[in-house]
Amino acid sequence: MSSAVNQAGPLTDDLRSLYQDIILDHGKSPRNLRIVEHHTCKAQGNNPMCGDRVTVTARVSPAGQLEDVAFEGKGCAISIASASMMSEALAGQSAATAKQLFEAVHDLCTGKIEAEQVKGKVPAALSDSVDKLAALSGVRQFPVRVKCATLPWHALMSCLDGKTQATTEK
Ligand code: ZN
């Protein structure tokens, strides 16, 4: 019996082109490309390796729910697509869930886990979002691209932590 989860195997051509379609769709027509009205936090992410710059704004309720998430900025298709998918996935979720998804997406992008395992780490309501975010797993062979994909997430984490700057360079 072979597992549906192929840890280290190459992407099939079908999957690769599906992933490219998702990245191109969100890269060309990003969702939530704006500033959140009455945002409670704002942080800029900067990826000097590629030139990506994104500013994430969010409105967090007193109960810790992300009522709205959006971003502005310029960058490569991967960074913009990642920001777009992130903003879609996390609107209405708790800040705690955002942190869980950030860690899972980071592990997905670096090749530590697969999309099916991501689903095990976040609420079931995010399954459809995870199917889209799986497109980001195509970056795992390219360390520079991993930074593109995770940049908006780093910015959101800084935002939620009350910081104003995030960088992929430590
Ligand atoms: Zn980039």
PDB file of C-alpha atoms and ligand atoms in Angstrom:
ATOM      1  CA  MET A   1       0.000   0.000   0.000  1.00  0.00           C
ATOM      2  CA  SER A   2       1.399   3.352  -0.926  1.00  0.00           C
ATOM      3  CA  SER A   3       0.540   6.393   1.133  1.00  0.00           C
ATOM      4  CA  ALA A   4      -1.380   9.308  -0.359  1.00  0.00           C
ATOM      5  CA  VAL A   5       1.210  11.526   1.244  1.00  0.00           C
ATOM      6  CA  ASN A   6       4.460  11.366  -0.632  1.00  0.00           C
ATOM      7  CA  GLN A   7       7.056  12.861   1.671  1.00  0.00           C
ATOM      8  CA  ALA A   8       9.933  13.652  -0.631  1.00  0.00           C
ATOM      9  CA  GLY A   9       8.683  12.712  -4.076  1.00  0.00           C
ATOM     10  CA  PRO A  10       8.697  15.156  -6.944  1.00  0.00           C
ATOM     11  CA  LEU A  11       5.480  16.887  -7.898  1.00  0.00           C
ATOM     12  CA  THR A  12       3.602  15.328 -10.761  1.00  0.00           C
ATOM     13  CA  ASP A  13       3.189  17.500 -13.856  1.00  0.00           C
ATOM     14  CA  ASP A  14      -0.567  17.776 -13.201  1.00  0.00           C
ATOM     15  CA  LEU A  15      -0.029  18.997  -9.675  1.00  0.00           C
ATOM     16  CA  ARG A  16       2.723  21.362 -10.756  1.00  0.00           C
ATOM     17  CA  SER A  17       0.494  23.045 -13.330  1.00  0.00           C
ATOM     18  CA  LEU A  18      -2.424  23.233 -10.880  1.00  0.00           C
ATOM     19  CA  TYR A  19      -0.119  24.935  -8.379  1.00  0.00           C
ATOM     20  CA  GLN A  20       1.146  27.326 -11.056  1.00  0.00           C
ATOM     21  CA  ASP A  21      -2.448  28.226 -11.952  1.00  0.00           C
ATOM     22  CA  ILE A  22      -3.271  29.037  -8.326  1.00  0.00           C
ATOM     23  CA  ILE A  23      -0.125  31.168  -7.884  1.00  0.00           C
ATOM     24  CA  LEU A  24      -0.741  33.027 -11.150  1.00  0.00           C
ATOM     25  CA  ASP A  25      -4.417  33.602 -10.344  1.00  0.00           C
ATOM     26  CA  HIS A  26      -3.691  35.097  -6.917  1.00  0.00           C
ATOM     27  CA  GLY A  27      -0.529  36.827  -8.163  1.00  0.00           C
ATOM     28  CA  LYS A  28      -2.361  38.606 -10.969  1.00  0.00           C
ATOM     29  CA  SER A  29      -5.663  39.229  -9.155  1.00  0.00           C
ATOM     30  CA  PRO A  30      -4.763  39.473  -5.484  1.00  0.00           C
ATOM     31  CA  ARG A  31      -7.617  39.390  -2.987  1.00  0.00           C
ATOM     32  CA  ASN A  32      -7.787  41.955  -0.193  1.00  0.00           C
ATOM     33  CA  LEU A  33      -5.191  44.271  -1.744  1.00  0.00           C
ATOM     34  CA  ARG A  34      -6.054  47.267   0.440  1.00  0.00           C
ATOM     35  CA  ILE A  35      -5.651  48.694   3.914  1.00  0.00           C
ATOM     36  CA  VAL A  36      -8.032  47.357   6.550  1.00  0.00           C
ATOM     37  CA  GLU A  37     -10.317  50.116   7.782  1.00  0.00           C
ATOM     38  CA  HIS A  38      -9.880  50.831  11.477  1.00  0.00           C
ATOM     39  CA  HIS A  39      -7.026  48.339  11.601  1.00  0.00           C
ATOM     40  CA  THR A  40      -5.652  47.520  15.030  1.00  0.00           C
ATOM     41  CA  CYS A  41      -2.235  46.535  13.764  1.00  0.00           C
ATOM     42  CA  LYS A  42       0.034  47.136  10.819  1.00  0.00           C
ATOM     43  CA  ALA A  43       3.430  45.670   9.947  1.00  0.00           C
ATOM     44  CA  GLN A  44       5.721  45.780   6.968  1.00  0.00           C
ATOM     45  CA  GLY A  45       7.595  42.778   5.673  1.00  0.00           C
ATOM     46  CA  ASN A  46      10.718  43.149   3.599  1.00  0.00           C
ATOM     47  CA  ASN A  47      12.480  40.449   1.631  1.00  0.00           C
ATOM     48  CA  PRO A  48      15.659  42.057   0.264  1.00  0.00           C
ATOM     49  CA  MET A  49      16.690  38.824  -1.462  1.00  0.00           C
ATOM     50  CA  CYS A  50      13.881  39.273  -3.976  1.00  0.00           C
ATOM     51  CA  GLY A  51      12.718  42.849  -3.461  1.00  0.00           C
ATOM     52  CA  ASP A  52       9.321  41.913  -2.037  1.00  0.00           C
ATOM     53  CA  ARG A  53       7.695  44.426   0.288  1.00  0.00           C
ATOM     54  CA  VAL A  54       4.290  43.872   1.814  1.00  0.00           C
ATOM     55  CA  THR A  55       2.410  45.807   4.450  1.00  0.00           C
ATOM     56  CA  VAL A  56      -0.152  43.749   6.318  1.00  0.00           C
ATOM     57  CA  THR A  57      -3.008  45.368   8.212  1.00  0.00           C
ATOM     58  CA  ALA A  58      -5.542  43.568  10.383  1.00  0.00           C
ATOM     59  CA  ARG A  59      -8.398  44.366  12.703  1.00  0.00           C
ATOM     60  CA  VAL A  60      -8.400  42.116  15.734  1.00  0.00           C
ATOM     61  CA  SER A  61     -11.420  42.070  18.025  1.00  0.00           C
ATOM     62  CA  PRO A  62     -11.004  42.324  21.818  1.00  0.00           C
ATOM     63  CA  ALA A  63     -11.762  38.582  21.890  1.00  0.00           C
ATOM     64  CA  GLY A  64      -8.775  37.898  19.624  1.00  0.00           C
ATOM     65  CA  GLN A  65     -10.615  37.282  16.362  1.00  0.00           C
ATOM     66  CA  LEU A  66      -9.207  38.529  13.062  1.00  0.00           C
ATOM     67  CA  GLU A  67     -12.199  40.421  11.735  1.00  0.00           C
ATOM     68  CA  ASP A  68     -10.353  41.540   8.617  1.00  0.00           C
ATOM     69  CA  VAL A  69      -6.923  40.972   7.074  1.00  0.00           C
ATOM     70  CA  ALA A  70      -5.515  42.734   4.026  1.00  0.00           C
ATOM     71  CA  PHE A  71      -2.204  43.735   2.497  1.00  0.00           C
ATOM     72  CA  GLU A  72      -0.556  46.219   0.191  1.00  0.00           C
ATOM     73  CA  GLY A  73       2.782  46.086  -1.505  1.00  0.00           C
ATOM     74  CA  LYS A  74       4.872  44.967  -4.389  1.00  0.00           C
ATOM     75  CA  GLY A  75       6.606  41.729  -4.977  1.00  0.00           C
ATOM     76  CA  CYS A  76       6.965  38.636  -7.068  1.00  0.00           C
ATOM     77  CA  ALA A  77       3.951  36.464  -7.914  1.00  0.00           C
ATOM     78  CA  ILE A  78       4.729  34.055  -5.077  1.00  0.00           C
ATOM     79  CA  SER A  79       4.839  36.697  -2.338  1.00  0.00           C
ATOM     80  CA  ILE A  80       1.680  38.385  -3.591  1.00  0.00           C
ATOM     81  CA  ALA A  81      -0.175  35.097  -4.077  1.00  0.00           C
ATOM     82  CA  SER A  82       0.821  33.992  -0.598  1.00  0.00           C
ATOM     83  CA  ALA A  83      -0.412  37.266   0.915  1.00  0.00           C
ATOM     84  CA  SER A  84      -3.655  37.008  -1.032  1.00  0.00           C
ATOM     85  CA  MET A  85      -4.326  33.430   0.059  1.00  0.00           C
ATOM     86  CA  MET A  86      -3.346  34.247   3.642  1.00  0.00           C
ATOM     87  CA  SER A  87      -5.810  37.143   3.812  1.00  0.00           C
ATOM     88  CA  GLU A  88      -8.595  34.948   2.449  1.00  0.00           C
ATOM     89  CA  ALA A  89      -7.844  32.038   4.739  1.00  0.00           C
ATOM     90  CA  LEU A  90      -7.598  33.968   7.991  1.00  0.00           C
ATOM     91  CA  ALA A  91     -10.475  36.456   7.878  1.00  0.00           C
ATOM     92  CA  GLY A  92     -12.807  35.431  10.690  1.00  0.00           C
ATOM     93  CA  GLN A  93     -10.256  33.141  12.341  1.00  0.00           C
ATOM     94  CA  SER A  94      -8.701  33.626  15.749  1.00  0.00           C
ATOM     95  CA  ALA A  95      -5.225  35.040  16.211  1.00  0.00           C
ATOM     96  CA  ALA A  96      -4.262  31.704  17.754  1.00  0.00           C
ATOM     97  CA  THR A  97      -5.381  29.895  14.587  1.00  0.00           C
ATOM     98  CA  ALA A  98      -3.399  32.378  12.496  1.00  0.00           C
ATOM     99  CA  LYS A  99      -0.287  31.429  14.443  1.00  0.00           C
ATOM    100  CA  GLN A 100      -0.969  27.712  13.957  1.00  0.00           C
ATOM    101  CA  LEU A 101      -1.488  28.179  10.229  1.00  0.00           C
ATOM    102  CA  PHE A 102       1.671  30.309   9.956  1.00  0.00           C
ATOM    103  CA  GLU A 103       3.755  27.543  11.518  1.00  0.00           C
ATOM    104  CA  ALA A 104       2.130  24.873   9.361  1.00  0.00           C
ATOM    105  CA  VAL A 105       2.569  26.881   6.146  1.00  0.00           C
ATOM    106  CA  HIS A 106       6.191  27.567   7.072  1.00  0.00           C
ATOM    107  CA  ASP A 107       6.762  23.825   7.472  1.00  0.00           C
ATOM    108  CA  LEU A 108       4.900  23.200   4.201  1.00  0.00           C
ATOM    109  CA  CYS A 109       7.139  25.659   2.334  1.00  0.00           C
ATOM    110  CA  THR A 110      10.334  24.233   3.770  1.00  0.00           C
ATOM    111  CA  GLY A 111       9.263  20.672   2.985  1.00  0.00           C
ATOM    112  CA  LYS A 112       8.875  19.456   6.570  1.00  0.00           C
ATOM    113  CA  ILE A 113       5.229  18.500   6.127  1.00  0.00           C
ATOM    114  CA  GLU A 114       2.644  17.994   3.372  1.00  0.00           C
ATOM    115  CA  ALA A 115      -0.714  19.689   2.908  1.00  0.00           C
ATOM    116  CA  GLU A 116      -2.624  16.750   4.425  1.00  0.00           C
ATOM    117  CA  GLN A 117      -0.568  17.136   7.598  1.00  0.00           C
ATOM    118  CA  VAL A 118      -1.243  20.866   7.656  1.00  0.00           C
ATOM    119  CA  LYS A 119      -4.956  20.026   7.809  1.00  0.00           C
ATOM    120  CA  GLY A 120      -4.326  18.027  10.959  1.00  0.00           C
ATOM    121  CA  LYS A 121      -2.860  21.100  12.663  1.00  0.00           C
ATOM    122  CA  VAL A 122      -5.579  23.671  11.939  1.00  0.00           C
ATOM    123  CA  PRO A 123      -9.393  23.833  12.300  1.00  0.00           C
ATOM    124  CA  ALA A 124     -11.334  21.763   9.746  1.00  0.00           C
ATOM    125  CA  ALA A 125     -12.954  24.940   8.399  1.00  0.00           C
ATOM    126  CA  LEU A 126      -9.582  25.801   6.843  1.00  0.00           C
ATOM    127  CA  SER A 127      -9.342  22.636   4.711  1.00  0.00           C
ATOM    128  CA  ASP A 128     -10.250  24.393   1.454  1.00  0.00           C
ATOM    129  CA  SER A 129      -7.771  27.153   2.200  1.00  0.00           C
ATOM    130  CA  VAL A 130      -5.056  24.587   2.870  1.00  0.00           C
ATOM    131  CA  ASP A 131      -5.754  22.969  -0.515  1.00  0.00           C
ATOM    132  CA  LYS A 132      -4.932  26.320  -2.135  1.00  0.00           C
ATOM    133  CA  LEU A 133      -1.996  27.088   0.139  1.00  0.00           C
ATOM    134  CA  ALA A 134      -0.545  23.732  -0.901  1.00  0.00           C
ATOM    135  CA  ALA A 135       0.446  25.526  -4.112  1.00  0.00           C
ATOM    136  CA  LEU A 136       3.161  27.236  -2.066  1.00  0.00           C
ATOM    137  CA  SER A 137       4.851  23.886  -1.483  1.00  0.00           C
ATOM    138  CA  GLY A 138       6.347  24.259  -4.963  1.00  0.00           C
ATOM    139  CA  VAL A 139       8.901  26.673  -3.476  1.00  0.00           C
ATOM    140  CA  ARG A 140      10.594  24.097  -1.304  1.00  0.00           C
ATOM    141  CA  GLN A 141      13.458  23.410  -3.711  1.00  0.00           C
ATOM    142  CA  PHE A 142      14.278  27.118  -3.813  1.00  0.00           C
ATOM    143  CA  PRO A 143      15.398  28.705  -0.504  1.00  0.00           C
ATOM    144  CA  VAL A 144      15.035  32.254  -1.853  1.00  0.00           C
ATOM    145  CA  ARG A 145      11.457  31.497  -2.880  1.00  0.00           C
ATOM    146  CA  VAL A 146      10.650  30.107   0.572  1.00  0.00           C
ATOM    147  CA  LYS A 147      11.267  33.640   1.870  1.00  0.00           C
ATOM    148  CA  CYS A 148       8.922  35.061  -0.764  1.00  0.00           C
ATOM    149  CA  ALA A 149       6.167  32.648   0.275  1.00  0.00           C
ATOM    150  CA  THR A 150       6.541  33.180   4.018  1.00  0.00           C
ATOM    151  CA  LEU A 151       7.119  36.970   3.966  1.00  0.00           C
ATOM    152  CA  PRO A 152       3.468  38.047   4.330  1.00  0.00           C
ATOM    153  CA  TRP A 153       3.018  35.509   7.129  1.00  0.00           C
ATOM    154  CA  HIS A 154       6.026  36.909   8.992  1.00  0.00           C
ATOM    155  CA  ALA A 155       4.513  40.372   8.536  1.00  0.00           C
ATOM    156  CA  LEU A 156       1.170  39.200   9.923  1.00  0.00           C
ATOM    157  CA  MET A 157       2.854  37.587  12.933  1.00  0.00           C
ATOM    158  CA  SER A 158       4.731  40.846  13.622  1.00  0.00           C
ATOM    159  CA  CYS A 159       1.454  42.706  13.244  1.00  0.00           C
ATOM    160  CA  LEU A 160      -0.282  40.440  15.765  1.00  0.00           C
ATOM    161  CA  ASP A 161       2.694  40.723  18.124  1.00  0.00           C
ATOM    162  CA  GLY A 162       2.440  44.504  18.022  1.00  0.00           C
ATOM    163  CA  LYS A 163       5.630  44.995  15.995  1.00  0.00           C
ATOM    164  CA  THR A 164       5.770  47.114  12.886  1.00  0.00           C
ATOM    165  CA  GLN A 165       8.588  45.484  10.963  1.00  0.00           C
ATOM    166  CA  ALA A 166       9.233  41.965   9.776  1.00  0.00           C
ATOM    167  CA  THR A 167      12.128  40.731   7.767  1.00  0.00           C
ATOM    168  CA  THR A 168      13.082  37.378   6.366  1.00  0.00           C
ATOM    169  CA  GLU A 169      16.702  38.246   7.183  1.00  0.00           C
ATOM    170  CA  LYS A 170      17.728  37.669  10.755  1.00  0.00           C
TER     171      LYS A 170
HETATM  172 ZN    ZN B   1       9.741  37.196  -4.085  1.00  0.00          ZN
END
